[in-house]
Short mmCIF file of C-alpha atoms in Angstrom, two decimals:
data_model
loop_
_atom_site.label_atom_id
_atom_site.label_comp_id
_atom_site.label_asym_id
_atom_site.label_seq_id
_atom_site.Cartn_x
_atom_site.Cartn_y
_atom_site.Cartn_z
CA MET G 196 -0.01 -0.01 0.01
CA LYS G 197 1.68 4.24 -0.71
CA GLN G 198 4.01 8.63 -1.65
CA LYS G 199 3.63 6.30 1.08
CA GLU G 200 1.65 7.22 3.96
CA ARG G 201 3.36 8.50 6.93
CA ARG G 202 3.06 7.99 10.54
CA PRO G 203 2.20 10.20 13.41
CA GLY G 204 4.76 12.84 14.15
CA GLN G 205 6.67 12.25 10.96
CA LYS G 206 8.43 15.07 9.27
CA LYS G 207 7.43 16.49 5.93
CA THR G 208 10.84 15.84 4.56
CA SER G 209 12.00 12.39 3.60
CA GLY G 210 14.48 10.70 1.42
CA PRO G 211 14.10 7.96 -1.08
CA SER G 212 13.95 5.34 1.53
CA GLY G 213 11.16 6.69 3.53
CA GLU G 214 7.72 7.75 3.08
CA SER G 215 7.26 11.40 2.70
CA ARG G 216 4.11 8.13 2.30
CA ARG G 217 4.16 7.36 2.34
CA ASP G 218 4.23 5.33 1.19
CA ASP G 219 5.66 4.91 2.71
CA ARG G 220 6.21 7.23 1.46
CA ALA G 221 5.68 13.26 -1.40
CA GLY G 222 4.03 15.75 -3.58
CA ARG G 223 0.60 17.26 -3.63
CA PRO G 224 -2.36 15.14 -4.58
CA PRO G 225 -2.90 15.13 -8.27
CA LYS G 226 -5.48 17.35 -9.88
CA PRO G 227 -8.52 15.54 -11.26
CA ALA G 228 -7.03 15.30 -14.76
CA ALA G 229 -3.84 13.71 -13.54
CA ARG G 230 -2.90 10.11 -14.22
CA PRO G 231 -3.32 7.58 -11.39
CA ALA G 232 -1.93 9.07 -8.26
CA ALA G 233 -2.82 8.03 -4.79
CA ALA G 234 -2.02 10.51 -2.11
CA ARG G 235 0.56 8.63 -0.29
CA GLU G 236 2.55 10.08 2.48
CA THR G 237 5.55 8.52 4.09
CA VAL G 238 7.14 8.82 7.40
CA ARG G 239 10.67 8.40 6.40
CA GLU G 240 13.42 10.71 7.40
CA ALA G 241 16.08 9.70 4.94
CA ALA G 242 19.22 11.29 3.77
CA VAL G 243 19.22 11.48 -0.02
CA PRO G 244 22.44 10.36 -1.68
CA ALA G 245 23.81 11.79 -4.90
CA ALA G 246 22.62 9.88 -7.91
CA ALA G 247 26.12 9.96 -9.35
CA GLU G 248 27.57 7.51 -6.83
CA ARG G 249 28.15 5.20 -9.75
CA PRO G 250 27.26 5.36 -13.45
CA LEU G 251 24.38 3.38 -14.89
CA THR G 252 25.35 -0.04 -16.25
CA THR G 253 25.52 -0.37 -20.03
CA ARG G 254 23.37 -3.37 -20.86
CA SER G 255 22.97 -5.42 -24.02
CA GLY G 256 20.67 -8.15 -25.17
CA GLU G 257 16.98 -8.27 -25.89
CA ARG G 258 14.51 -6.47 -23.69
CA PRO G 259 12.06 -8.67 -21.77
CA THR G 260 8.70 -9.32 -23.43
CA GLU G 261 5.93 -7.03 -22.29
CA ARG G 262 2.46 -7.41 -20.88
CA VAL G 263 0.51 -4.17 -20.96
CA PRO G 264 -1.71 -2.77 -19.74
CA VAL G 265 -2.15 -4.95 -16.68
CA ILE G 266 -4.79 -3.90 -14.15
CA LEU G 267 -4.32 -5.55 -10.75
CA GLU G 268 -7.59 -5.21 -8.90
CA SER G 269 -8.52 -5.78 -5.30
CA LEU G 270 -12.06 -5.97 -3.90
CA GLY G 271 -10.65 -5.72 -0.40
CA ALA G 272 -9.32 -8.40 1.88
CA GLY G 273 -9.14 -9.30 5.53
CA ASP G 274 -10.27 -6.35 7.62
CA PHE G 275 -10.37 -3.87 4.77
CA HIS G 276 -12.71 -2.95 1.92
CA LEU G 277 -13.68 0.24 0.06
CA ILE G 278 -17.38 0.82 0.69
CA ASP G 279 -18.07 3.79 -1.61
CA SER G 280 -16.42 6.83 -3.10
CA GLY G 281 -17.30 10.16 -4.67
CA ASN G 282 -17.17 13.97 -4.37
CA GLY G 283 -13.44 13.81 -3.73
CA GLU G 284 -13.69 11.34 -0.81
CA LYS G 285 -13.66 7.65 -0.11
CA LEU G 286 -15.62 5.67 2.50
CA GLU G 287 -13.62 2.71 3.81
CA GLN G 288 -13.98 -0.12 6.31
CA TYR G 289 -10.91 -0.79 8.43
CA GLY G 290 -11.74 -3.52 10.88
CA PRO G 291 -14.48 -2.21 13.24
CA TYR G 292 -14.19 1.38 11.98
CA ARG G 293 -15.86 3.13 9.07
CA ILE G 294 -13.61 5.96 7.86
CA ILE G 295 -13.82 8.86 5.41
CA ARG G 296 -10.60 10.20 3.80
CA PRO G 297 -9.89 12.61 0.91
CA GLU G 298 -9.56 11.02 -2.57
CA ALA G 299 -8.86 13.43 -5.42
CA GLN G 300 -9.61 10.87 -8.13
CA ALA G 301 -13.17 10.18 -6.95
CA LEU G 302 -14.70 12.61 -9.46
CA TRP G 303 -18.13 10.97 -9.48
CA ARG G 304 -21.04 11.16 -7.05
CA PRO G 305 -21.32 8.62 -4.21
CA SER G 306 -23.46 5.58 -4.92
CA LEU G 307 -24.74 5.18 -1.37
CA PRO G 308 -27.13 7.62 0.34
CA ALA G 309 -25.92 10.40 2.63
CA HIS G 310 -27.09 8.66 5.79
CA VAL G 311 -24.58 5.85 5.13
CA TRP G 312 -21.73 8.38 4.89
CA GLU G 313 -22.92 10.07 8.05
CA LYS G 314 -22.63 6.92 10.16
CA VAL G 315 -18.87 6.90 10.38
CA ASP G 316 -16.36 6.51 13.14
CA ALA G 317 -13.62 8.80 11.85
CA VAL G 318 -13.27 11.59 9.25
CA PHE G 319 -9.97 13.14 8.19
CA THR G 320 -10.23 16.93 8.12
CA GLY G 321 -7.88 19.82 7.57
CA ASP G 322 -5.13 20.23 5.00
CA THR G 323 -5.62 17.78 2.15
CA ASP G 324 -2.16 18.30 0.60
CA GLU G 325 0.01 15.24 0.80
CA GLU G 326 2.61 17.30 2.59
CA GLY G 327 0.00 18.98 4.77
CA SER G 328 -1.10 17.78 8.17
CA GLY G 329 -4.62 17.64 9.42
CA ARG G 330 -6.69 16.04 12.09
CA TRP G 331 -9.25 13.36 12.64
CA ARG G 332 -12.79 14.04 13.72
CA PHE G 333 -14.63 11.28 15.58
CA PRO G 334 -18.41 11.80 15.18
CA LYS G 335 -19.55 8.98 17.47
CA ALA G 336 -16.94 8.82 20.23
CA ALA G 337 -13.27 9.50 20.80
CA LEU G 338 -11.11 6.61 19.58
CA GLY G 339 -7.70 5.45 20.62
CA GLU G 340 -4.71 6.18 18.38
CA THR G 341 -4.28 2.53 17.32
CA TRP G 342 -6.44 -0.51 16.74
CA PRO G 343 -5.75 -4.09 15.53
CA LEU G 344 -6.14 -5.06 11.85
CA ASN G 345 -5.46 -8.20 9.83
CA LEU G 346 -4.56 -8.77 6.14
CA LEU G 347 -3.44 -12.12 4.64
CA GLY G 348 -3.31 -13.64 8.09
CA VAL G 349 -0.95 -10.96 9.45
CA ASP G 350 -1.91 -8.84 12.44
CA PHE G 351 -0.85 -5.20 12.58
CA HIS G 352 -1.81 -1.85 14.10
CA GLY G 353 -3.94 0.68 12.31
CA ARG G 354 -3.16 4.24 13.42
CA PHE G 355 -4.85 7.62 12.95
CA THR G 356 -1.93 9.71 11.70
CA SER G 357 -1.89 13.41 11.08
CA PHE G 358 -1.19 12.71 7.43
CA ARG G 359 -4.57 10.98 6.83
CA HIS G 360 -3.05 7.47 6.47
CA VAL G 361 -3.70 4.54 8.76
CA GLY G 362 -0.57 2.40 8.41
CA VAL G 363 -1.29 0.23 5.37
CA PHE G 364 -1.87 0.65 1.63
CA PRO G 365 -4.45 -2.10 0.99
CA GLU G 366 -4.10 -1.95 -2.78
CA GLN G 367 -0.66 -3.49 -2.31
CA ILE G 368 -2.30 -6.72 -1.27
CA VAL G 369 -2.21 -7.84 -4.92
CA HIS G 370 1.60 -7.68 -4.83
CA TRP G 371 1.75 -9.29 -1.41
CA SER G 372 -0.49 -12.16 -2.49
CA TRP G 373 1.74 -12.71 -5.51
CA MET G 374 4.85 -12.64 -3.30
CA LYS G 375 3.28 -15.04 -0.78
CA GLU G 376 2.49 -17.51 -3.52
CA GLN G 377 6.01 -17.32 -4.93
CA VAL G 378 7.55 -17.93 -1.53
CA GLU G 379 5.28 -20.81 -0.65
CA LYS G 380 5.84 -22.67 -3.92
CA ALA G 381 9.58 -22.02 -4.22
CA GLY G 382 10.68 -25.19 -2.42
CA ARG G 383 13.53 -23.21 -0.85
CA PRO G 384 13.76 -20.16 1.46
CA LEU G 385 13.61 -17.08 -0.75
CA LYS G 386 15.45 -13.93 0.21
CA VAL G 387 13.13 -10.89 0.05
CA LEU G 388 14.24 -7.27 0.14
CA ASN G 389 11.53 -4.77 1.06
CA LEU G 390 12.73 -1.22 0.29
CA PHE G 391 10.73 1.67 1.74
CA GLY G 392 9.11 -0.96 3.94
CA TYR G 393 6.93 1.40 6.00
CA THR G 394 4.99 -0.44 8.73
CA GLY G 395 6.26 -3.87 7.74
CA VAL G 396 3.05 -5.63 6.66
CA ALA G 397 4.62 -6.90 3.45
CA SER G 398 7.72 -8.06 5.33
CA LEU G 399 5.59 -9.98 7.83
CA VAL G 400 3.54 -11.59 5.02
CA ALA G 401 6.73 -12.73 3.28
CA ALA G 402 8.37 -14.02 6.49
CA ALA G 403 5.23 -15.84 7.56
CA ALA G 404 5.20 -17.60 4.17
CA GLY G 405 8.79 -18.82 4.72
CA ALA G 406 11.02 -16.11 3.31
CA GLU G 407 14.14 -14.56 4.81
CA VAL G 408 13.35 -10.83 4.81
CA THR G 409 15.40 -7.65 4.86
CA HIS G 410 13.22 -4.65 5.60
CA VAL G 411 14.66 -1.19 4.93
CA ASP G 412 13.21 2.16 5.90
CA ALA G 413 14.97 5.39 6.82
CA SER G 414 12.44 6.35 9.51
CA LYS G 415 12.98 5.24 13.07
CA LYS G 416 9.25 5.73 13.64
CA ALA G 417 8.47 3.39 10.75
CA ILE G 418 10.84 0.72 12.03
CA GLY G 419 9.33 1.07 15.49
CA TRP G 420 5.82 0.68 14.13
CA ALA G 421 6.90 -2.38 12.13
CA ARG G 422 8.38 -4.00 15.21
CA GLU G 423 5.14 -3.30 17.08
CA ASN G 424 3.28 -5.09 14.31
CA GLN G 425 5.66 -8.02 14.56
CA ALA G 426 5.06 -8.26 18.31
CA LEU G 427 1.29 -7.93 17.90
CA GLY G 428 1.23 -11.06 15.76
CA ARG G 429 3.71 -12.93 18.00
CA MET G 430 6.05 -13.20 15.01
CA GLU G 431 9.27 -12.17 16.75
CA LYS G 432 11.04 -15.39 15.76
CA LEU G 433 10.51 -14.90 12.07
CA PRO G 434 13.73 -14.21 10.07
CA ILE G 435 13.39 -10.45 9.47
CA ARG G 436 16.28 -7.95 9.53
CA TRP G 437 14.98 -4.48 10.35
CA ILE G 438 17.34 -1.90 8.80
CA CYS G 439 16.91 1.82 9.58
CA GLU G 440 18.86 3.38 6.73
CA ASP G 441 18.56 5.26 3.45
CA ALA G 442 17.47 2.78 0.79
CA MET G 443 19.89 3.88 -1.89
CA LYS G 444 22.88 3.80 0.44
CA PHE G 445 21.84 0.35 1.63
CA ILE G 446 21.52 -1.22 -1.86
CA LEU G 447 24.76 0.36 -3.08
CA ARG G 448 26.52 -1.25 -0.13
CA GLU G 449 24.80 -4.55 -0.78
CA GLU G 450 26.00 -4.41 -4.39
CA ARG G 451 29.61 -3.89 -3.26
CA ARG G 452 29.23 -6.81 -0.85
CA GLY G 453 27.84 -9.08 -3.53
CA SER G 454 24.60 -9.65 -1.65
CA GLN G 455 21.71 -11.08 -3.64
CA TYR G 456 17.90 -11.30 -3.28
CA ASP G 457 15.22 -13.41 -4.97
CA ILE G 458 12.43 -10.84 -4.68
CA ILE G 459 12.77 -7.08 -4.35
CA LEU G 460 9.88 -4.78 -3.54
CA THR G 461 10.52 -1.07 -3.96
CA ASP G 462 8.10 1.79 -3.42
CA PRO G 463 10.00 5.09 -3.51
CA PRO G 464 8.50 8.53 -2.94
CA LYS G 465 8.03 11.02 -5.78
CA PHE G 466 10.06 13.70 -4.05
CA GLY G 467 12.09 13.90 -0.87
CA ARG G 468 14.44 16.29 0.86
CA GLY G 469 17.03 15.01 3.28
CA PRO G 470 18.12 16.57 6.58
CA ASN G 471 21.10 18.26 4.98
CA GLY G 472 19.23 19.72 2.01
CA GLU G 473 19.83 16.67 -0.25
CA VAL G 474 17.10 16.23 -2.85
CA TRP G 475 15.55 13.10 -4.30
CA HIS G 476 13.52 13.31 -7.52
CA LEU G 477 11.94 10.08 -8.67
CA PHE G 478 12.35 10.89 -12.36
CA GLU G 479 16.06 11.70 -11.89
CA HIS G 480 17.13 9.05 -9.43
CA LEU G 481 14.88 6.07 -10.11
CA PRO G 482 17.01 4.76 -13.04
CA LEU G 483 19.99 4.24 -10.73
CA MET G 484 17.90 2.68 -8.00
CA LEU G 485 16.44 0.10 -10.42
CA ASP G 486 19.89 -0.46 -11.96
CA VAL G 487 21.35 -1.35 -8.54
CA CYS G 488 18.38 -3.53 -7.76
CA ARG G 489 19.05 -5.45 -11.00
CA GLU G 490 22.59 -6.06 -9.86
CA ILE G 491 21.57 -7.55 -6.50
CA LEU G 492 18.93 -9.87 -7.94
CA SER G 493 19.97 -13.53 -7.59
CA PRO G 494 20.49 -15.76 -10.66
CA LYS G 495 17.25 -17.52 -9.70
CA ALA G 496 15.35 -14.33 -8.90
CA VAL G 497 11.55 -14.51 -8.85
CA GLY G 498 10.67 -10.84 -9.36
CA LEU G 499 11.39 -7.12 -9.06
CA VAL G 500 8.36 -4.99 -8.18
CA LEU G 501 8.12 -1.18 -8.48
CA THR G 502 5.16 0.89 -7.33
CA ALA G 503 4.87 4.62 -8.03
CA TYR G 504 2.38 6.93 -6.34
CA SER G 505 1.43 10.53 -7.00
CA ILE G 506 3.32 10.98 -10.25
CA ARG G 507 1.99 12.74 -13.33
CA ALA G 508 2.97 10.10 -15.83
CA SER G 509 1.72 7.11 -17.78
CA PHE G 510 2.62 3.65 -16.55
CA TYR G 511 4.64 3.42 -19.76
CA SER G 512 7.27 5.67 -18.23
CA ILE G 513 8.20 3.13 -15.59
CA HIS G 514 7.36 0.20 -17.86
CA GLU G 515 9.95 1.12 -20.46
CA LEU G 516 12.50 1.95 -17.77
CA MET G 517 12.01 -1.49 -16.24
CA ARG G 518 12.42 -3.16 -19.66
CA GLU G 519 15.65 -1.27 -20.28
CA THR G 520 16.92 -2.12 -16.81
CA MET G 521 16.20 -5.81 -17.31
CA ARG G 522 17.62 -5.95 -20.84
CA GLY G 523 19.30 -9.31 -21.39
CA ALA G 524 17.65 -10.93 -18.35
CA GLY G 525 14.84 -12.62 -20.25
CA GLY G 526 11.44 -13.00 -18.69
CA ALA G 527 8.68 -10.42 -18.97
CA VAL G 528 7.78 -6.99 -17.70
CA GLU G 529 4.13 -6.41 -16.80
CA SER G 530 2.97 -2.92 -16.03
CA GLY G 531 -0.20 -0.97 -15.44
CA GLU G 532 -2.27 0.23 -12.49
CA LEU G 533 -3.33 -0.97 -9.07
CA VAL G 534 -7.02 -0.39 -8.43
CA ILE G 535 -9.43 -1.00 -5.62
CA ARG G 536 -13.05 -1.74 -6.49
CA GLU G 537 -15.89 -0.51 -4.37
CA ALA G 538 -17.41 -3.41 -2.42
CA GLY G 539 -20.48 -1.86 -0.77
CA LEU G 540 -21.55 -2.16 2.82
CA ASP G 541 -21.38 -5.97 2.72
CA GLY G 542 -17.87 -6.06 1.22
CA LYS G 543 -19.10 -8.11 -1.71
CA THR G 544 -21.15 -5.78 -3.95
CA GLN G 545 -18.88 -4.69 -6.77
CA GLY G 546 -18.98 -1.04 -7.79
CA ARG G 547 -16.62 1.38 -9.47
CA ALA G 548 -12.83 0.96 -9.70
CA LEU G 549 -10.66 3.54 -7.95
CA SER G 550 -7.12 3.80 -9.36
CA THR G 551 -4.46 4.13 -6.68
CA SER G 552 -1.01 3.85 -8.28
CA LEU G 553 1.18 2.76 -11.21
CA PHE G 554 3.30 -0.39 -11.07
CA SER G 555 5.84 -2.32 -13.09
CA ARG G 556 6.95 -5.88 -12.30
CA TRP G 557 9.66 -7.99 -13.88
CA VAL G 558 9.22 -11.77 -13.65
CA PRO G 559 11.60 -14.41 -15.06
CA LYS G 560 8.96 -16.04 -17.27
#
């Protein structure tokens, strides 16, 4: 799920490894005419390295075959589903709570009557910019800061943050389900690298399925939240390395060490500013990040997954970059959008599709 969504008390500035959330893991929410862009804020407080730490690798060979456009759709799962959307907002169910949050891409009118929208537990109000903070209003009764949630059999904490997000990007479940399946059928322990790992839900899903996981996020708050989630599910013995560091610096060091991973998930922010004024721009620095990720993929790698939030671009921009990055590696690159479909009050009545982000995924075959 985000850029990525950030956690309570997080700073507005963040580097490539953290959410701005968001995401994460960020820029302002897109205007209605923009391409898919979920407002995703991240809590990461990363230093942003210079993109010129090493030149891009010159690659030869055929580009991977392509599958486009691919729409990966979720109707909800576990304790989450999208009830309705419209008028620039979305009505969601997160466990026991019904929540309203801003959604710039919901240009249509709500399908459900006003009285349904009025019976909510929490409404995000205030600044709707991704970089802006706001507050939660609780129409029925004051609620605690956190509450338990579950997705794909993993327990974690939802949290009412000042950046509108609640600790998970549920649209990412399509990637997590794919990853879980790959890990379970591999017949060997896969090594998974989760960059910009946010609250650790993906890392816990992978580890519970049998993977050895390295989780990287530049925010101490994010790592702390992830460890809380691990403890909530009594999963402390699972093989997860929690790394609080800038993502780019980490993978460059892993490349020098000769480390390798079978699956890499990466979800960088669109824009970030480090504590010393360093600047990260997705369009400028993403090529190097993917290039390094290619170098640390194992010979028997299962996949490289990129998600991009809040960017004014077609999925083809990251699709063609991924194909160039994986030139000579064989396999296929599939790219498109992640969408969540409205599921009504019962969680089963299909409605309209809400686009949340762009993605590109390389798979060996």
